[in-house]
Short mmCIF file of C-alpha atoms in Angstrom, two decimals:
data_model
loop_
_atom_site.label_atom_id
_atom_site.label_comp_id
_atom_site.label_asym_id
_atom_site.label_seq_id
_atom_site.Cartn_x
_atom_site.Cartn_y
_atom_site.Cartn_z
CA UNK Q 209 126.78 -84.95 -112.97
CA UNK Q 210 126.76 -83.67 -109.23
CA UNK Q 211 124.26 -80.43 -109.16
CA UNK Q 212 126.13 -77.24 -108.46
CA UNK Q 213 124.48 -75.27 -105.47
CA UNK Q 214 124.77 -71.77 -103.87
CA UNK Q 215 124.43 -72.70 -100.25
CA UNK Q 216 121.46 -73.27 -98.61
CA UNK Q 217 119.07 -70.51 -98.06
CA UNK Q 218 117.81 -71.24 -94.75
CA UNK Q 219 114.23 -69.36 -93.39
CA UNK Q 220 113.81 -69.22 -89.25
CA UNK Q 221 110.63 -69.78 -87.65
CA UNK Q 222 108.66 -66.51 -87.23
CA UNK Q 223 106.18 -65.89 -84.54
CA UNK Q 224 102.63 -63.83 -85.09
CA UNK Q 225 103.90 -61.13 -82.82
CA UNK Q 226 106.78 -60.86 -84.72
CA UNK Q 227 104.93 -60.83 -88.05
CA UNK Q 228 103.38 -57.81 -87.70
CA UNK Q 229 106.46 -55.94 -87.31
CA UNK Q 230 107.86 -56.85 -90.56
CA UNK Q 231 108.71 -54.51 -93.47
CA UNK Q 232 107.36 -55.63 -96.67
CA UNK Q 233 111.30 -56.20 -97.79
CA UNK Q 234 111.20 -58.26 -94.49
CA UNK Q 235 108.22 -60.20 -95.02
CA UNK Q 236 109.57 -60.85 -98.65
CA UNK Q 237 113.28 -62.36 -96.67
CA UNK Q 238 111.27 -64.16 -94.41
CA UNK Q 239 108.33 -65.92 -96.02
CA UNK Q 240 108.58 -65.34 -99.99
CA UNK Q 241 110.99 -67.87 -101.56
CA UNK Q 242 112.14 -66.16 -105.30
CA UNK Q 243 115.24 -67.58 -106.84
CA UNK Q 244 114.58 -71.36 -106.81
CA UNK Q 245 115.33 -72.59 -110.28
CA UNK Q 246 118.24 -72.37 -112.39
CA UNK Q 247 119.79 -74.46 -115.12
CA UNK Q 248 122.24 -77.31 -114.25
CA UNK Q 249 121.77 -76.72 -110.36
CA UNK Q 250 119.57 -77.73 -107.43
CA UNK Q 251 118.87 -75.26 -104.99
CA UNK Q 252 117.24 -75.45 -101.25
CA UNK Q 253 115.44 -73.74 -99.05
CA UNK Q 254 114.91 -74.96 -95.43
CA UNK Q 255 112.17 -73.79 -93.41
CA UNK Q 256 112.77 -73.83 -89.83
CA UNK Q 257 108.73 -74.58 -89.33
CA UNK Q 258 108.09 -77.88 -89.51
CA UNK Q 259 111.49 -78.63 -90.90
CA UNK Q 260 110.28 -78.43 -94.45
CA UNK Q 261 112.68 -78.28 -97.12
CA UNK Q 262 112.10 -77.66 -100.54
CA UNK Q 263 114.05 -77.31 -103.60
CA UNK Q 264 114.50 -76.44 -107.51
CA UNK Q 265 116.62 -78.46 -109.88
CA UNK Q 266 117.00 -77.84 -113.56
CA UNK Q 267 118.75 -80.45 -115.69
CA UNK Q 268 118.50 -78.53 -119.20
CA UNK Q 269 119.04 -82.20 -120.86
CA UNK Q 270 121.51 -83.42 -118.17
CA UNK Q 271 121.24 -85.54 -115.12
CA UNK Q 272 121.45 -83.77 -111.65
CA UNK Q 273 122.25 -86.12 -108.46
CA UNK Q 274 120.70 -84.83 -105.20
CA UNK Q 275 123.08 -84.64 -102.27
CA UNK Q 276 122.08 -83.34 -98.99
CA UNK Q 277 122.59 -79.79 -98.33
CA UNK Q 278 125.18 -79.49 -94.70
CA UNK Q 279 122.27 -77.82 -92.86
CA UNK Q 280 120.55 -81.30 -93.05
CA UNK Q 281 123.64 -83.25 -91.05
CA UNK Q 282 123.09 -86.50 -93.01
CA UNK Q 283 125.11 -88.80 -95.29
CA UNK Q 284 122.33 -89.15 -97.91
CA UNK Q 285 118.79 -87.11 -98.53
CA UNK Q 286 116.79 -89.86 -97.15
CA UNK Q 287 118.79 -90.40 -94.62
CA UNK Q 288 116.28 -89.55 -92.28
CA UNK Q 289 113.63 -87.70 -94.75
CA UNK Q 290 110.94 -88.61 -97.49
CA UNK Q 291 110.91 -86.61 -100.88
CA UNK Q 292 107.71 -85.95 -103.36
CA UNK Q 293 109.23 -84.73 -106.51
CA UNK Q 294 107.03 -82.62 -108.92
CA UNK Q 295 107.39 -82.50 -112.77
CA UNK Q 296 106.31 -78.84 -113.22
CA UNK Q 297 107.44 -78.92 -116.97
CA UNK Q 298 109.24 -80.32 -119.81
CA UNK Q 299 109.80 -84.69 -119.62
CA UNK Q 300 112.53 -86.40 -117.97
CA UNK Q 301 113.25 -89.04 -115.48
CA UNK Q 302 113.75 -89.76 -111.60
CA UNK Q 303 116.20 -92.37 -110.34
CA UNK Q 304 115.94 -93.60 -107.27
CA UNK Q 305 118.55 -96.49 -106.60
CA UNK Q 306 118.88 -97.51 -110.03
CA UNK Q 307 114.95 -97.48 -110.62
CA UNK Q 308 114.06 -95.06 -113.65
CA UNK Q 309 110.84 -93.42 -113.42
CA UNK Q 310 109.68 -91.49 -116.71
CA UNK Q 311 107.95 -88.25 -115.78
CA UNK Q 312 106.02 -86.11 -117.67
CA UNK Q 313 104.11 -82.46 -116.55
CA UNK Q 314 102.45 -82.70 -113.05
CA UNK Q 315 103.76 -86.34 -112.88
CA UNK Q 316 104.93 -86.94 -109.28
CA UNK Q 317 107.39 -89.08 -107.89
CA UNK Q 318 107.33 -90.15 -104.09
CA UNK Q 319 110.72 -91.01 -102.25
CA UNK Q 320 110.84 -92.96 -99.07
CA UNK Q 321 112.77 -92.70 -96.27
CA UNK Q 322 116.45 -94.66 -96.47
CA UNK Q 323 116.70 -94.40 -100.11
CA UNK Q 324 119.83 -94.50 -101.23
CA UNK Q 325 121.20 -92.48 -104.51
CA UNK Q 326 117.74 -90.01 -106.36
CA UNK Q 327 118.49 -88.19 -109.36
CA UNK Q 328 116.65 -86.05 -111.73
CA UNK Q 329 117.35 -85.72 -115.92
CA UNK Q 330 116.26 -84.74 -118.85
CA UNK Q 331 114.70 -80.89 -120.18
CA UNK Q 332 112.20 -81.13 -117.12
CA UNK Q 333 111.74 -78.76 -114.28
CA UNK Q 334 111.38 -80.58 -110.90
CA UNK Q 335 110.51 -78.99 -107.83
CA UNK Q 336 111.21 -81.02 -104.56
CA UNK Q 337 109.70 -81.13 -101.24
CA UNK Q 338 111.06 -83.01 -98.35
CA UNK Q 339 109.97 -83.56 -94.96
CA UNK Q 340 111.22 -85.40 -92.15
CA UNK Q 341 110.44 -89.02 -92.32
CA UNK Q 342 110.96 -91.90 -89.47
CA UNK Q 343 109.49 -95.08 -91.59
CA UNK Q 344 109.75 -96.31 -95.11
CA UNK Q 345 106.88 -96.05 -97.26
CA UNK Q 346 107.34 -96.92 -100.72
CA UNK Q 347 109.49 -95.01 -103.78
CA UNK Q 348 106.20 -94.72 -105.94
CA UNK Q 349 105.70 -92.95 -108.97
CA UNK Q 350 102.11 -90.87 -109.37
CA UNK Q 351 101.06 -90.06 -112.67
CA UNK Q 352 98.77 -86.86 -113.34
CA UNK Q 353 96.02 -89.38 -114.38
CA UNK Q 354 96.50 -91.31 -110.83
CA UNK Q 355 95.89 -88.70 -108.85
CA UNK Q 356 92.40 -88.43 -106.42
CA UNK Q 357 90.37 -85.26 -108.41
CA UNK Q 358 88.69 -83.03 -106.54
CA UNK Q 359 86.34 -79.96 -107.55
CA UNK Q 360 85.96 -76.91 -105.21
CA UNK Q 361 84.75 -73.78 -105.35
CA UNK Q 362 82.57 -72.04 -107.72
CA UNK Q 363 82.49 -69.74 -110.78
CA UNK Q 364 79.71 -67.25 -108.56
CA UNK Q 365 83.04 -66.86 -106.34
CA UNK Q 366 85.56 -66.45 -108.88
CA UNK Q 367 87.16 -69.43 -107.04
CA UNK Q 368 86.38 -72.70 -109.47
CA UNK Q 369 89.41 -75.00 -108.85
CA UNK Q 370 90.84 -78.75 -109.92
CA UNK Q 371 92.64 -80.12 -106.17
CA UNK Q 372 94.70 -83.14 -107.40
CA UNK Q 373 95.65 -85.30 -104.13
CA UNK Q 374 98.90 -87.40 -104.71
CA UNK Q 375 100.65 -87.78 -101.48
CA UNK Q 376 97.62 -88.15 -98.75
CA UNK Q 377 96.10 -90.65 -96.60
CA UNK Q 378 93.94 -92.19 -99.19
CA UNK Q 379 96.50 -92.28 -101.88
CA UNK Q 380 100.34 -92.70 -101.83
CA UNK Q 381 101.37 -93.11 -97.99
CA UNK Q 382 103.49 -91.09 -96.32
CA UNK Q 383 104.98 -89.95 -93.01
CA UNK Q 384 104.45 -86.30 -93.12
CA UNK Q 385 104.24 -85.26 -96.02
CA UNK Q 386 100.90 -84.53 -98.08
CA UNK Q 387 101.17 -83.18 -101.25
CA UNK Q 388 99.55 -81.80 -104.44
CA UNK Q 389 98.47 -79.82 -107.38
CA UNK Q 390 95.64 -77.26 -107.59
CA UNK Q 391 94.61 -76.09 -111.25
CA UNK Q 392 92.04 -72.86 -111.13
CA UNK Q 393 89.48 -72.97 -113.81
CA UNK Q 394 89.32 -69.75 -116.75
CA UNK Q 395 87.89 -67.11 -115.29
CA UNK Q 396 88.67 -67.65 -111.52
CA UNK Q 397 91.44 -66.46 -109.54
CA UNK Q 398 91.02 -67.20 -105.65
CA UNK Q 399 92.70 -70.10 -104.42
CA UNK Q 400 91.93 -71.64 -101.16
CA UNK Q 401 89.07 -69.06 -100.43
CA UNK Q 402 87.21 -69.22 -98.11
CA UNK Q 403 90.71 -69.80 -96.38
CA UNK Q 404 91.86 -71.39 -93.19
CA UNK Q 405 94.41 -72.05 -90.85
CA UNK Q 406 96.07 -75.22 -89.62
CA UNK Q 407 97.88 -74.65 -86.26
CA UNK Q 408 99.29 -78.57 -86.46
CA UNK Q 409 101.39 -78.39 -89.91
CA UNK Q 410 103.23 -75.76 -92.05
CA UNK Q 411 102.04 -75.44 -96.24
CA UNK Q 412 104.57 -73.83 -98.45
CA UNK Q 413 102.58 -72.49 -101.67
CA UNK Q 414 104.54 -73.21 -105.15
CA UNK Q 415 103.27 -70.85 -108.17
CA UNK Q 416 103.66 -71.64 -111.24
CA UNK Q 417 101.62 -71.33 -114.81
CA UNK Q 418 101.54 -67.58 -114.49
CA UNK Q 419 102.61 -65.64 -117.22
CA UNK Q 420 106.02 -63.82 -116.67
CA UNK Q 421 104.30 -60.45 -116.86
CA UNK Q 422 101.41 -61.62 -114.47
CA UNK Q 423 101.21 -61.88 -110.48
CA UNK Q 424 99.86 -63.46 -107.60
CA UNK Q 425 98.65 -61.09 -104.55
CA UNK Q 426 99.14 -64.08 -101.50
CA UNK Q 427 97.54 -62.87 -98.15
CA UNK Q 428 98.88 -64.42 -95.51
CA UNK Q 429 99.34 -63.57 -91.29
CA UNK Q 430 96.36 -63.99 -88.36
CA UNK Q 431 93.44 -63.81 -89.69
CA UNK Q 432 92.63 -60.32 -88.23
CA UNK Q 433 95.77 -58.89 -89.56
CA UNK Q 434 96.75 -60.27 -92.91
CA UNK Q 435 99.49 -59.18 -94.93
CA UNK Q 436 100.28 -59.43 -98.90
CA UNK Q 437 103.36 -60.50 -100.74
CA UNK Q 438 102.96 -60.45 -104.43
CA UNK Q 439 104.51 -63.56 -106.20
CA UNK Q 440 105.34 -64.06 -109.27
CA UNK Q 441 105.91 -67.39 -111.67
CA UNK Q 442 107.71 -70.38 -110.01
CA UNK Q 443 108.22 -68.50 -106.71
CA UNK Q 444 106.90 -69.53 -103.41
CA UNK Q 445 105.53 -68.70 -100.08
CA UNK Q 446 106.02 -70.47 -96.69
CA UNK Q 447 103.32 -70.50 -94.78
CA UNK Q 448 103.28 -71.01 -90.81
CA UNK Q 449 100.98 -73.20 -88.61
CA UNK Q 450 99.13 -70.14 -87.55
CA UNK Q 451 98.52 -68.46 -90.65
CA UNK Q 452 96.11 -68.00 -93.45
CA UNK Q 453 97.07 -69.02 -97.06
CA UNK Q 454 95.40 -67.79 -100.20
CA UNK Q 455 95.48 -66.02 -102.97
CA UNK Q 456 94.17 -64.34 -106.12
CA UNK Q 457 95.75 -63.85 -109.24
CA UNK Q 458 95.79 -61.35 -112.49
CA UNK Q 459 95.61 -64.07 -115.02
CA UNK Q 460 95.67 -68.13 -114.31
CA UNK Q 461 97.70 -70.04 -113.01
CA UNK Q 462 98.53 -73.54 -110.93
CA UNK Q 463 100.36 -73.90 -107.44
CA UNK Q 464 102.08 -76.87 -105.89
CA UNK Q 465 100.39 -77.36 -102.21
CA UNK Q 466 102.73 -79.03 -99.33
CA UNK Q 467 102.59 -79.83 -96.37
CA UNK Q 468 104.26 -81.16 -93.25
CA UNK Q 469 103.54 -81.52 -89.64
CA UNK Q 470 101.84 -83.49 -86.45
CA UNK Q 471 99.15 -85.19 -88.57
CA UNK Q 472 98.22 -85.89 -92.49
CA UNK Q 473 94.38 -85.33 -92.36
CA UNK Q 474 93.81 -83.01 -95.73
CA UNK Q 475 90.41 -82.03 -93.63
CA UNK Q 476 92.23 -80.96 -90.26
CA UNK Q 477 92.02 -77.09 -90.55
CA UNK Q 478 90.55 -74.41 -89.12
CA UNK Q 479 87.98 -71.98 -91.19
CA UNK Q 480 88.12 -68.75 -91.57
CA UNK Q 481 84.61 -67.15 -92.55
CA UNK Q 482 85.81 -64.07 -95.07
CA UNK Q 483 84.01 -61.75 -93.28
CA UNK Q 484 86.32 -62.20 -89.94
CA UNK Q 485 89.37 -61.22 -92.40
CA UNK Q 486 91.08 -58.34 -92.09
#
């Protein structure tokens, strides 16, 4: 079936000096992405930074086609863009001209550029993230199990995390799009502490694994004037170039990393030492 939308919500690029004037209701508008999932539809979101676009669809057993949302001006979705699709939950399948991939949880499916037809099924939750794209890597399919593991952090910090790489430089190829899955262990709750910025490429955060009665408190801004925006399950958070991204939570949980921009080296950021927070 064709996936019923409700328009595009579309977020405009926000500079620092602007930042700081925001209400918290306007930070929320601006940055704080809340209403992505619902059953039988695919919804967008379209960052103005970096052009990043990301997206919720919901089968509930059916089969939702992807169409490109008007802001986009393009025939098809890969037109001129690459995809990674993310299995949050639930099993199901991704299509991509006629090919069926089987999914499972935190399986991920890479799109290239040019692809013709993608569509998601089955009693799966995806959550997309598309980028703009100028050559055609390969439609690949990433299970959980395939992905490069990665252990940072440390218990002493509260901050013991799993970083699964999918879509990176040394894995599935991409134009400009990296992509993957970070899994804190019992007992932390920090997530990319101590943080950073990267002034060449925007990250959207994507929660999810939280309990519905649980939260994550996401500091974000210049690093010498943060702000907070408390998220809750399957929400997420756009992040600009300039600021810092991280988080700590009231009970554990998983987010979704992305990211999009001039270059796709995962170590190409700038640290923050904690102590210059504030």
């Amino acid at each position: 079936m064709n996936a019923a939308t409700r328009g595009t919500d579309v977020r405009y690029a926000t500079s620092p000096t602007e930042f700081v004037t925001l209400t918290p209701a306007e930070l929320r508008e601006r940055f704080l992405v809340t209403d992505l999932f619902a059953e039988g539809e695919v919804r967008y979101t379209l960052s103005h930074h970096d052009r990043l676009l990301i997206a919720g669809a919901v089968p509930a057993g059916g089969e939702l086609t992807l169409h490109p949302p008007a802001e986009i001006r393009a025939e098809k979705l890969c037109d001129r863009r690459e995809l990674g699709i993310v299995c949050l939950s639930g099993g199901g399948s991704v299509t991509t001209d006629g090919v069926k991939h089987e999914v499972g949880a935190e399986d991920i499916v890479y799109v290239g550029h040019g692809t013709e037809e993608v569509a998601v099924a089955g009693d799966a939750v995806f959550y997309i993230v598309s980028a703009p794209a100028h050559f055609a890597h390969p439609t690949t399919l990433i299970p959980r199990s395939a992905a490069q593991v990665v252990q940072v952090g440390s218990a002493e910090r509260a901050s013991e995390r799993t970083l699964r790489k999918y879509v990176h430089e040394e894995g599935v190829r991409s134009c400009e799009l990296a992509l993957g899955i970070t899994t804190l262990a019992p007992g932390s709750v920090w997530n990319t502490m101590p943080c950073h910025t990267h002034d060449r490429r925007t990250e959207i955060y994507l929660y999810f694994g939280l309990d519905p009665a649980e939260r994550v408190v996401h500091l974000c801004g210049e690093p010498n004037r943060t702000r907070s925006i408390i998220v809750a399950d399957r929400q997420a958070v756009i992040s600009p170039p300039w600021s810092v991204h991280t988080g700590a939570g009231t009970a554990p949980y998983r987010f979704v990393w992305s990211t999009a921009g001039e270059n796709l080296a995962y170590n190409d950021m700038d640290l923050v030492a904690t102590e210059q927070l504030s």
